[in-house]
N, CA, C and O atoms as a DFTB+ gen file, in Angstrom:
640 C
 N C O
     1  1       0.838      -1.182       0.000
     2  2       0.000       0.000       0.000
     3  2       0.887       1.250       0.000
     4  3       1.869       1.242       0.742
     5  1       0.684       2.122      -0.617
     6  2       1.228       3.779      -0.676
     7  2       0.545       4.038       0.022
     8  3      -0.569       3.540       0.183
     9  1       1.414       5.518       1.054
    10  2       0.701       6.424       1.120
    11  2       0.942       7.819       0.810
    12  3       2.162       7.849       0.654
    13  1       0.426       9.182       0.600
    14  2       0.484      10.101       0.248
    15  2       1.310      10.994       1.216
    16  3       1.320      10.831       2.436
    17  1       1.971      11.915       0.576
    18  2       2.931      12.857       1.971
    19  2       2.796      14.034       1.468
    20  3       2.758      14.198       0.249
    21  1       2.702      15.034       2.339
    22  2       2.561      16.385       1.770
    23  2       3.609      17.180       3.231
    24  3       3.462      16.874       4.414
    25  1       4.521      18.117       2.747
    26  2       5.967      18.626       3.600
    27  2       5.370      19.552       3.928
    28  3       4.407      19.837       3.216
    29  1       5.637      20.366       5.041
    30  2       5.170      21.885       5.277
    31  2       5.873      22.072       6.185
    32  3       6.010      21.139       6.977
    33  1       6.540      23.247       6.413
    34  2       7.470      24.413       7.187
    35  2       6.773      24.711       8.533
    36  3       5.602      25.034       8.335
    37  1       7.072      24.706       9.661
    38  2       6.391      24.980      10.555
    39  2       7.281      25.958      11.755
    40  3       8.111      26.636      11.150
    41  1       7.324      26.177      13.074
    42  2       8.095      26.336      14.001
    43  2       8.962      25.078      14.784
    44  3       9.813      25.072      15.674
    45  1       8.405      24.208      14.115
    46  2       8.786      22.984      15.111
    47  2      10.004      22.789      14.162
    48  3      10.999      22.525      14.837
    49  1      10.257      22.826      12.894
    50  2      10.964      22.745      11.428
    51  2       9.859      21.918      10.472
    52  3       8.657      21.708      10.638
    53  1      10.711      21.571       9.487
    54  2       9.662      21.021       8.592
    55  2       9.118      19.488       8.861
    56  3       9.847      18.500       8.944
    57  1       7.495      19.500       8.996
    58  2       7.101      18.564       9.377
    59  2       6.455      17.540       7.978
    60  3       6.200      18.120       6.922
    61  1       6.280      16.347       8.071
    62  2       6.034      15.791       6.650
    63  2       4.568      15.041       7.527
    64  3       4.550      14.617       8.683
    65  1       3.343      15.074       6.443
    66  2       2.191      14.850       6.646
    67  2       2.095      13.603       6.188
    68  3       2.913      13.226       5.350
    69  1       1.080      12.733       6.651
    70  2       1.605      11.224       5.967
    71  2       0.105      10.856       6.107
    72  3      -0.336      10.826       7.256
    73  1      -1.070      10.457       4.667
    74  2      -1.955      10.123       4.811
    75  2      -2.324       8.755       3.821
    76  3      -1.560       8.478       2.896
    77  1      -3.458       7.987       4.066
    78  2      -3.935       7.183       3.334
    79  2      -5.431       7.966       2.930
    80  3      -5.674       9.155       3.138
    81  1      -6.320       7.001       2.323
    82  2      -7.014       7.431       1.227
    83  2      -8.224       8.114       2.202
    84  3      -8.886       9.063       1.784
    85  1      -8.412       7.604       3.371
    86  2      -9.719       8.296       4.049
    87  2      -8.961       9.351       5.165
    88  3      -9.484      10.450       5.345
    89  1      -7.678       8.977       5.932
    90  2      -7.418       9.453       7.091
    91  2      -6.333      10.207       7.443
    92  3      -5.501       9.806       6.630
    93  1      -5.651      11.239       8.282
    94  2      -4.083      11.166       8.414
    95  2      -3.489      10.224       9.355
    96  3      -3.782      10.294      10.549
    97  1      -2.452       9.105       8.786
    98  2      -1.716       8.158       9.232
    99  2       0.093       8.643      10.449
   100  3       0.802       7.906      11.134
   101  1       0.162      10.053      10.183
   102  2       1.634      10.205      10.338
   103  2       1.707      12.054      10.364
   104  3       1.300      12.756       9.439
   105  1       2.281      12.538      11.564
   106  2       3.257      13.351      11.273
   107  2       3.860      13.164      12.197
   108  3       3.728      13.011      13.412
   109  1       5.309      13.225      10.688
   110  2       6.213      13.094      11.180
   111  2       7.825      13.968      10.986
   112  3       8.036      14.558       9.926
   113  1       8.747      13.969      11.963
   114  2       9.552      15.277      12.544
   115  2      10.709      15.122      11.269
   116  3      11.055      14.092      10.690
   117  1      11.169      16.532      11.058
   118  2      12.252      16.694      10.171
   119  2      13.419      15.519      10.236
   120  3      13.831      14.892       9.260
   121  1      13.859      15.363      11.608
   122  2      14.942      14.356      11.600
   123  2      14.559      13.255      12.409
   124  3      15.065      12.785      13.429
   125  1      13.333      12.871      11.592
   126  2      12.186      11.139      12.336
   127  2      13.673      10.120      12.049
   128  3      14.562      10.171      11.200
   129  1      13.384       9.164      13.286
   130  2      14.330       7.989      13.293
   131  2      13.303       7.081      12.937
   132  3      12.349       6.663      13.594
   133  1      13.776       6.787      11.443
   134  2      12.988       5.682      10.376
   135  2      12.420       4.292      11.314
   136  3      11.405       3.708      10.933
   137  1      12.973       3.950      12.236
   138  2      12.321       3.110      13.088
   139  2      11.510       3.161      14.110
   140  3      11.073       2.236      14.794
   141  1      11.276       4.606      14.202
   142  2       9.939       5.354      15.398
   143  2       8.570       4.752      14.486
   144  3       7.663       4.071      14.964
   145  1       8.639       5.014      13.650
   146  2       6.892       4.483      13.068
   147  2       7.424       4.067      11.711
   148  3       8.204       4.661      10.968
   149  1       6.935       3.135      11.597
   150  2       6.668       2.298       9.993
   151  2       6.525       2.768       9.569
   152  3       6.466       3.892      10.069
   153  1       6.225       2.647       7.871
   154  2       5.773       3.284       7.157
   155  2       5.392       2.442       5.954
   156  3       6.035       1.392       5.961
   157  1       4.411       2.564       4.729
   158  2       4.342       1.816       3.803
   159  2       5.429       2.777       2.615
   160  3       6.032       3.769       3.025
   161  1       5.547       2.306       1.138
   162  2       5.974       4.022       0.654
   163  2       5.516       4.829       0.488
   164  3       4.321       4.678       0.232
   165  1       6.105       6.431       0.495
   166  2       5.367       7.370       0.174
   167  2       5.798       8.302      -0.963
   168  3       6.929       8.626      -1.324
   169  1       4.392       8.703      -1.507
   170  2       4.263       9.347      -2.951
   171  2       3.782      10.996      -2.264
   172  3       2.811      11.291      -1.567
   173  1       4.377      11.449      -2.547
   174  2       4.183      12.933      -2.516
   175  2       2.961      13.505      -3.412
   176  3       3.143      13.689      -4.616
   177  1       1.657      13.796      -2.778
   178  2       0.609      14.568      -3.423
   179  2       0.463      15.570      -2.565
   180  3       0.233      15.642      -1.358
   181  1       0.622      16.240      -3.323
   182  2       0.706      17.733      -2.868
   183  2      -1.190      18.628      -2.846
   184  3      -1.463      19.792      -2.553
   185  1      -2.052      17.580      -3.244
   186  2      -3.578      18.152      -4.029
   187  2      -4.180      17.222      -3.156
   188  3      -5.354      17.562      -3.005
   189  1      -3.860      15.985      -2.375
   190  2      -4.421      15.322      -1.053
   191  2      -5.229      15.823      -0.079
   192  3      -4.667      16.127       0.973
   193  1      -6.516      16.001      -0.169
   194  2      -7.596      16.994       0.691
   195  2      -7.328      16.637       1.920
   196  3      -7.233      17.620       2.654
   197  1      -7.101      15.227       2.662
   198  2      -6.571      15.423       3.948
   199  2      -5.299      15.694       4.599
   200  3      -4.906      15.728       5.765
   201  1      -4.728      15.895       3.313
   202  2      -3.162      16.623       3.647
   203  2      -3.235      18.061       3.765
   204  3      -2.438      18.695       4.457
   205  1      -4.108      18.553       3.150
   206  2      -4.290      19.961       2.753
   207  2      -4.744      20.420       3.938
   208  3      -4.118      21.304       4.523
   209  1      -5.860      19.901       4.440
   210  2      -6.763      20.067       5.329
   211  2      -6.168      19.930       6.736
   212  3      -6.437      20.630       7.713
   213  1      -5.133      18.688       6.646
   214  2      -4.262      18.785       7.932
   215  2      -3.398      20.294       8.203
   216  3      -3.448      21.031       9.188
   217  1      -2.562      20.439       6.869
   218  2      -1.183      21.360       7.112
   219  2      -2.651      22.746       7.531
   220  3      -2.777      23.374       8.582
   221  1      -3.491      22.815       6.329
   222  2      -4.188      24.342       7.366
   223  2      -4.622      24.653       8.858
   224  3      -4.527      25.714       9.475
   225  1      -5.216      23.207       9.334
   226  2      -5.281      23.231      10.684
   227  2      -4.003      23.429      11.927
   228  3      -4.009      24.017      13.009
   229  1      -2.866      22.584      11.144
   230  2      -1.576      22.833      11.839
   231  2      -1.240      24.215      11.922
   232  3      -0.869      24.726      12.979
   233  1      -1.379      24.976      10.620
   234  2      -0.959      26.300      10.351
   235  2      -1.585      27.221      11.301
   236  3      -1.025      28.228      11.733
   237  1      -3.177      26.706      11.719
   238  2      -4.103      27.811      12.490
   239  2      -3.205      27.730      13.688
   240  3      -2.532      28.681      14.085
   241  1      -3.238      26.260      14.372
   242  2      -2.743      26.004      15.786
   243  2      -1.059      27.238      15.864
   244  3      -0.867      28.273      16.502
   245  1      -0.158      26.452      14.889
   246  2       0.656      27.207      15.370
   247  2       0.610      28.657      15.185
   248  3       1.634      29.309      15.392
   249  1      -0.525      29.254      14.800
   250  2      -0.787      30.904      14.855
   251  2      -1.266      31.332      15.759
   252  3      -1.393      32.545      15.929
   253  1      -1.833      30.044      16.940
   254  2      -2.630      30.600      17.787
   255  2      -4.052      31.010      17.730
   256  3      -4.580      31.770      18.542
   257  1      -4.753      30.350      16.518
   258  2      -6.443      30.592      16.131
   259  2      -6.597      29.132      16.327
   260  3      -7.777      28.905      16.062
   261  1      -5.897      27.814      16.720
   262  2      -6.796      26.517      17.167
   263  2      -6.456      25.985      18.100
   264  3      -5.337      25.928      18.609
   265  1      -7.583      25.467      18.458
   266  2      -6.926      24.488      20.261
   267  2      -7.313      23.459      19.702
   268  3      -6.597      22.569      20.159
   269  1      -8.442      22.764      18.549
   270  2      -8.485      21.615      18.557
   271  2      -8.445      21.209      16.967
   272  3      -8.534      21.875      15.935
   273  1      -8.283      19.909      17.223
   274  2      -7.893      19.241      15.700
   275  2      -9.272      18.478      14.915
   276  3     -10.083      17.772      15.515
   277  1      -9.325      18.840      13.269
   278  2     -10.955      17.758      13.368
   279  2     -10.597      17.282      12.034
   280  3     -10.975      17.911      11.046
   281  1      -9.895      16.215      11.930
   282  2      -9.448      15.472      10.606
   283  2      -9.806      14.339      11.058
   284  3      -9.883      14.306      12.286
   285  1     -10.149      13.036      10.312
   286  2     -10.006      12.025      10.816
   287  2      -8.713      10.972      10.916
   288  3      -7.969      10.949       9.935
   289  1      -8.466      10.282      11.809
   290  2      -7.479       9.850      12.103
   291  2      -7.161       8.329      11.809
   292  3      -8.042       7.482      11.948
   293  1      -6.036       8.041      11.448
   294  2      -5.825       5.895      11.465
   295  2      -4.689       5.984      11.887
   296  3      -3.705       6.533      11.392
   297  1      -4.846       5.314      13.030
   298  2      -3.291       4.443      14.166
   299  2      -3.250       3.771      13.699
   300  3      -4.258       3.221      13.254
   301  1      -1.944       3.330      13.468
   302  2      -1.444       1.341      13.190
   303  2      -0.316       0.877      14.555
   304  3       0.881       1.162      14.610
   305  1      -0.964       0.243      15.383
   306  2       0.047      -0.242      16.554
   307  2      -1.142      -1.214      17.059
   308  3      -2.314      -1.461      16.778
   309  1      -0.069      -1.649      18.039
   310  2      -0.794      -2.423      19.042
   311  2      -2.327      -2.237      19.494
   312  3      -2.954      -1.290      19.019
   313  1      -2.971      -3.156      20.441
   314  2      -4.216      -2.555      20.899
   315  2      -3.256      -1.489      22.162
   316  3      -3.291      -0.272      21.978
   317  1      -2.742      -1.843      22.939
   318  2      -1.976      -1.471      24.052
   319  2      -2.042       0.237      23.412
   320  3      -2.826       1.113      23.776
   321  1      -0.872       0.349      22.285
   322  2      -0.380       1.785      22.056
   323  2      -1.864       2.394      21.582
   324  3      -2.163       3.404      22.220
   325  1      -2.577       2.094      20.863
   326  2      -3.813       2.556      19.993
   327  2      -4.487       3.170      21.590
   328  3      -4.606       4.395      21.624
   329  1      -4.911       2.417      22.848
   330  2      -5.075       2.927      23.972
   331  2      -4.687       3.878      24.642
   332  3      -5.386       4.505      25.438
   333  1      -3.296       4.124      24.335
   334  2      -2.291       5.396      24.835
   335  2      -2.478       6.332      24.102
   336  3      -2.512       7.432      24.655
   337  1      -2.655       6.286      22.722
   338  2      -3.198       7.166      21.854
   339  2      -4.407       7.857      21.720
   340  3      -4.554       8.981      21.240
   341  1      -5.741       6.695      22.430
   342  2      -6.683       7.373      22.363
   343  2      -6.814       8.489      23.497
   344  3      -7.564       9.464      23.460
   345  1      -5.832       8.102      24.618
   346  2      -5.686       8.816      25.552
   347  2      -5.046       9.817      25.533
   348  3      -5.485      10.608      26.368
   349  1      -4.037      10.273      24.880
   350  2      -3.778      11.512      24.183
   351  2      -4.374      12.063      23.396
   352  3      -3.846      13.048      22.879
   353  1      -5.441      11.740      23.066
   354  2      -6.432      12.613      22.404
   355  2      -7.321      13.468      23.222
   356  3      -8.008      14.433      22.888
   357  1      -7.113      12.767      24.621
   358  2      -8.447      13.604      25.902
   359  2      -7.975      14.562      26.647
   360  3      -8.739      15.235      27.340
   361  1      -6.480      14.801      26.623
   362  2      -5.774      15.616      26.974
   363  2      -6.026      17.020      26.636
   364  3      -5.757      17.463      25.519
   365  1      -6.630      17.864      27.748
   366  2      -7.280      19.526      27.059
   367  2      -6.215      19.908      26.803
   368  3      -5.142      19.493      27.243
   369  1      -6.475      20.993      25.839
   370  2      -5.353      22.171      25.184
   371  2      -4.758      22.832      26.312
   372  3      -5.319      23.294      27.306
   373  1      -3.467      22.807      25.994
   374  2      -2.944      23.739      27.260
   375  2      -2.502      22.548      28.580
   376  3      -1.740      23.181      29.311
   377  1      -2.590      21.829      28.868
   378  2      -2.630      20.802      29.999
   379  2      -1.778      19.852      30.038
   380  3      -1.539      19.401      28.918
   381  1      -1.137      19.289      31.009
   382  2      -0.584      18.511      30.949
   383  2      -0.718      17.214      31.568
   384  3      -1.438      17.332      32.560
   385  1      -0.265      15.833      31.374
   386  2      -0.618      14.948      32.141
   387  2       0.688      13.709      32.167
   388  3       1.201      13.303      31.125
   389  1       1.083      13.234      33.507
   390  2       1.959      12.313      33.501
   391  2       1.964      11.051      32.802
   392  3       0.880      10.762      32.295
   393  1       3.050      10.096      32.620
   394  2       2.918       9.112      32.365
   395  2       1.070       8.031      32.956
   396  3       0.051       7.467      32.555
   397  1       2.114       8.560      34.476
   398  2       1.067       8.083      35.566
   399  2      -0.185       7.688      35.045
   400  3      -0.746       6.602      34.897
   401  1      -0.543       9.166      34.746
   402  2      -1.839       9.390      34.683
   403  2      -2.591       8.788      33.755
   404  3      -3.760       8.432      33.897
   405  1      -1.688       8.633      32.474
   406  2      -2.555       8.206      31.297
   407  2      -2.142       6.522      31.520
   408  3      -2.750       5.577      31.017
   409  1      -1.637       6.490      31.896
   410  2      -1.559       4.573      32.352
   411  2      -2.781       4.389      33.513
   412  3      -3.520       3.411      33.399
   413  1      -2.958       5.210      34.476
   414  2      -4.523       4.968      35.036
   415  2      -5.772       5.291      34.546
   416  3      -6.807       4.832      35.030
   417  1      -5.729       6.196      33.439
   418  2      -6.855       6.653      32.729
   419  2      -7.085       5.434      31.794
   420  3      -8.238       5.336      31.372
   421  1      -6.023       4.302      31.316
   422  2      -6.558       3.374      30.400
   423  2      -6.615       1.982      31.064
   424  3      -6.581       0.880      30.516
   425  1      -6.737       2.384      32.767
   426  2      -7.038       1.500      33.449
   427  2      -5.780       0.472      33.973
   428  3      -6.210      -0.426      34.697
   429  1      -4.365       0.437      33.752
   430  2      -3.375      -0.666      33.648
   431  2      -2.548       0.430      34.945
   432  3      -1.756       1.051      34.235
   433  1      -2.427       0.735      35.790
   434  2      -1.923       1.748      36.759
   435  2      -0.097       1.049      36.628
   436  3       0.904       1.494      37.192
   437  1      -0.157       0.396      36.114
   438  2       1.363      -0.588      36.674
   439  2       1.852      -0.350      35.168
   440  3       2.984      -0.814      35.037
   441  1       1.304       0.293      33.850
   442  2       2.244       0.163      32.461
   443  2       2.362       1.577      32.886
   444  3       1.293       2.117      32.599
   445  1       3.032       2.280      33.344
   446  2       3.962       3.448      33.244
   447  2       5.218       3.383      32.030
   448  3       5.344       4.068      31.015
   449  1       6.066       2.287      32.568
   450  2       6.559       2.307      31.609
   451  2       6.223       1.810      30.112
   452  3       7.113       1.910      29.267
   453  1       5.221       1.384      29.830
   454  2       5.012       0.831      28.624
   455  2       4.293       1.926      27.848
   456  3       4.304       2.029      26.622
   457  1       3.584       2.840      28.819
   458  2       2.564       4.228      28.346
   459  2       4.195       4.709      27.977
   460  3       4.529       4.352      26.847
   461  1       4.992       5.271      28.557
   462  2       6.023       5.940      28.018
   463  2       6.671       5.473      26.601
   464  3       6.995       6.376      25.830
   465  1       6.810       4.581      26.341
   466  2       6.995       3.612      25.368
   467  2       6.058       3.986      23.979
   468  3       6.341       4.605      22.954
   469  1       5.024       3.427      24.366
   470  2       3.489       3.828      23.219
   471  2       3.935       5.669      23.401
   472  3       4.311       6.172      22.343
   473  1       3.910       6.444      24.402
   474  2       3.979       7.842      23.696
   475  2       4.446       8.462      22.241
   476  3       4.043       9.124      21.284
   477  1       6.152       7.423      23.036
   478  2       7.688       7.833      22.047
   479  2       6.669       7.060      20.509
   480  3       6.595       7.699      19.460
   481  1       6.053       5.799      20.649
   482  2       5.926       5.744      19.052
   483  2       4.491       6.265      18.484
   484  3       3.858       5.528      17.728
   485  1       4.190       7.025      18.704
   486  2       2.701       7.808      18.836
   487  2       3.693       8.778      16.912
   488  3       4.546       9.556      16.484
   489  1       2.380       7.631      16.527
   490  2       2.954       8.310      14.670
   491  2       2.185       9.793      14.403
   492  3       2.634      10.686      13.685
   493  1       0.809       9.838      15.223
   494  2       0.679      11.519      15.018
   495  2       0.755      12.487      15.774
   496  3      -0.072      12.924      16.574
   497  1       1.666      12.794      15.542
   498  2       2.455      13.800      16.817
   499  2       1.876      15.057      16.505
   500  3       1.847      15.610      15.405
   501  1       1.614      15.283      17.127
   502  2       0.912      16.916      17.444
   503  2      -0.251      17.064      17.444
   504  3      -0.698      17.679      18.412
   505  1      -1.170      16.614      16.459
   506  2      -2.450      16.248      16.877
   507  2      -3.167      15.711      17.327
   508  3      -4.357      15.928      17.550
   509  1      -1.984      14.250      17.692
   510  2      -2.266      13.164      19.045
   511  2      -1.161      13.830      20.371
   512  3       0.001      13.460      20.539
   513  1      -1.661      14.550      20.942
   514  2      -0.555      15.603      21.914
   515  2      -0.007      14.664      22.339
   516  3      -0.622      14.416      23.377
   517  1       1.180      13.569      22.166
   518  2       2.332      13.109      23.411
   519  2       2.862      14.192      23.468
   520  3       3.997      13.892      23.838
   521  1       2.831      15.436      23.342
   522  2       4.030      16.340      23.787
   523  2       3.253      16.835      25.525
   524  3       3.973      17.062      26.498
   525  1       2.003      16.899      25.566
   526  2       1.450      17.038      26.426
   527  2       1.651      16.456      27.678
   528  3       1.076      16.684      28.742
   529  1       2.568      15.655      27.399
   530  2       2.743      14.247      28.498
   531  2       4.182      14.511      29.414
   532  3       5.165      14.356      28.689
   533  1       4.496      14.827      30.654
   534  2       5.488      15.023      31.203
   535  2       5.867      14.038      31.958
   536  3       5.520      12.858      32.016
   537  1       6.727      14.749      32.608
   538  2       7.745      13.527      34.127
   539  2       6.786      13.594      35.097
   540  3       6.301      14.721      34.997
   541  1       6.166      12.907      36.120
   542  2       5.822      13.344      37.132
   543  2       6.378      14.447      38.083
   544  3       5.737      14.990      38.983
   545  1       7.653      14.686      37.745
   546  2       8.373      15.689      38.279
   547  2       7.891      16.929      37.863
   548  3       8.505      17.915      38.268
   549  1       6.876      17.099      37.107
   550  2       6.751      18.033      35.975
   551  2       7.719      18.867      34.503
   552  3       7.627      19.988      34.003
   553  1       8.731      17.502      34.159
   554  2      10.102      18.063      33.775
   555  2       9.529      17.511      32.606
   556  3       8.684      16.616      32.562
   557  1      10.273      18.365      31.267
   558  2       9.382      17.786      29.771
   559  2      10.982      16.424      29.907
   560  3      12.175      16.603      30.150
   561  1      10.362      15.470      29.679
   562  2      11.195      14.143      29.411
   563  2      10.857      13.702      27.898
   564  3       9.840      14.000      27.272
   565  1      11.882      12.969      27.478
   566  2      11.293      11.968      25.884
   567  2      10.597      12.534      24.990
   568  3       9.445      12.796      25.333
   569  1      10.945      12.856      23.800
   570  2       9.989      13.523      22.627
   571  2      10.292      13.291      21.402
   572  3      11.352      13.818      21.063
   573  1       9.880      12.834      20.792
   574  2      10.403      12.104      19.477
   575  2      11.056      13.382      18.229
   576  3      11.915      13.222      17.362
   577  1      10.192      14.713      18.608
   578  2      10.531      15.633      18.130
   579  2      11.673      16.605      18.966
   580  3      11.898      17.786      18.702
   581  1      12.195      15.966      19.818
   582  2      13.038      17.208      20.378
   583  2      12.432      17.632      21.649
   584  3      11.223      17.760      21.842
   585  1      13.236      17.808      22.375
   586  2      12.915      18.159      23.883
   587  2      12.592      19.880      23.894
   588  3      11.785      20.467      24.615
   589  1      13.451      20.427      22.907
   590  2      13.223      21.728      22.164
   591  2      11.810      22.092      22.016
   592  3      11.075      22.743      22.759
   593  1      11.512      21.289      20.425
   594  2      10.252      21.340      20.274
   595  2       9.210      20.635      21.221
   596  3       8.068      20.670      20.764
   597  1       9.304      20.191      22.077
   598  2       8.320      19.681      23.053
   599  2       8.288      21.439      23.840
   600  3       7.248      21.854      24.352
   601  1       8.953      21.877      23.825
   602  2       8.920      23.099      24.759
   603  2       8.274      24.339      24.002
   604  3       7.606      25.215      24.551
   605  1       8.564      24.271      22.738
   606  2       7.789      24.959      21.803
   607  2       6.191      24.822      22.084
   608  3       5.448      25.668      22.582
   609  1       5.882      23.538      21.631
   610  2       4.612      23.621      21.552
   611  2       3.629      23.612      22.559
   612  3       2.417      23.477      22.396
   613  1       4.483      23.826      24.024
   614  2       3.991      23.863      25.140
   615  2       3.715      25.568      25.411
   616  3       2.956      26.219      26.128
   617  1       4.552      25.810      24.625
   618  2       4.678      27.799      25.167
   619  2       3.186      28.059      24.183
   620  3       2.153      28.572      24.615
   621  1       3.416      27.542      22.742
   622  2       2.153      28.140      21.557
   623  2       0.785      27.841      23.118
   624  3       0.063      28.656      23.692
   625  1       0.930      26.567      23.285
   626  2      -0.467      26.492      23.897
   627  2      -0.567      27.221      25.018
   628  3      -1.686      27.689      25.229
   629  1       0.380      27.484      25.896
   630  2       0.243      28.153      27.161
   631  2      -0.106      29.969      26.669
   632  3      -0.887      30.638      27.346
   633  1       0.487      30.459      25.632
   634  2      -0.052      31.679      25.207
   635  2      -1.305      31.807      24.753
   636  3      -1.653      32.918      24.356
   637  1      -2.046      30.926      24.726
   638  2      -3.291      31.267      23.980
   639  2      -4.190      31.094      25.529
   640  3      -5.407      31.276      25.560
């Protein structure tokens, strides 16, 4: 199976959009380690309505006109990670939440470490917030995009 990719420039650097025929499958970071998320190949369509439709919503957020995302979405992982994922989706704008927390919110209080795990391979990053996700210490830890950009996109949301 292909899927479609469409590149766009952001603050975070350039992020690459990664969709199949109904959903977005992937974004993913300028310098992604090819073994963070699979991939099938990808064909660059640049005229992809849910690529299009993604990069404008990204574009609002990082301007500060969106708190929420409304594309439809397809995970490919485990049931386990797909759980951690849906749980980064409940995460309000602006907010943060521990490992902890989202390992008791999907009911397993004892996968801390495995929620940390499913974060790091969380293929849609930014619109599935793992950046949202801290140390219990409250310290930004692990980010597939950069501990940098984890701090970035914590300031966009805290300004709005």
């Amino acid at each position: 199976m292909k899927l479609a990719f469409l590149e766009m420039a952001s603050p975070v650097g350039t992020l690459k959009l990664v969709a199949n025929e109904t959903a977005l499958v992937a974004v993913l970071w300028e310098n992604e380690n090819p073994k963070r998320v699979r991939s099938a190949e990808l064909i660059e369509q640049i005229d992809h309505p849910i690529l299009l439709e993604t990069q404008k919503q990204l574009t609002e957020y990082f301007a500060g006109k969106r708190q929420q995302f409304d594309m439809p979405l397809d995970f490919e992982g485990t049931e386990f990670q797909k759980k951690v994922w849906q749980a980064l989706l409940s995460i309000p704008f602006g907010e943060t939440r521990s490992y902890r927390d989202i390992a008791e919110q999907i009911g397993n209080v004892k996968a801390v470490r495995a929620v940390g795990a499913a974060n790091g391979k969380n293929p849609i990053s930014i619109i599935a917030p793992c950046h949202r996700v801290i140390g219990m210490n409250g310290k930004l830890v692990g980010f597939a995009g950069g501990l940098g950009n984890k701090d970035i996109l914590l300031k966009i949301e805290q300004a709005q």
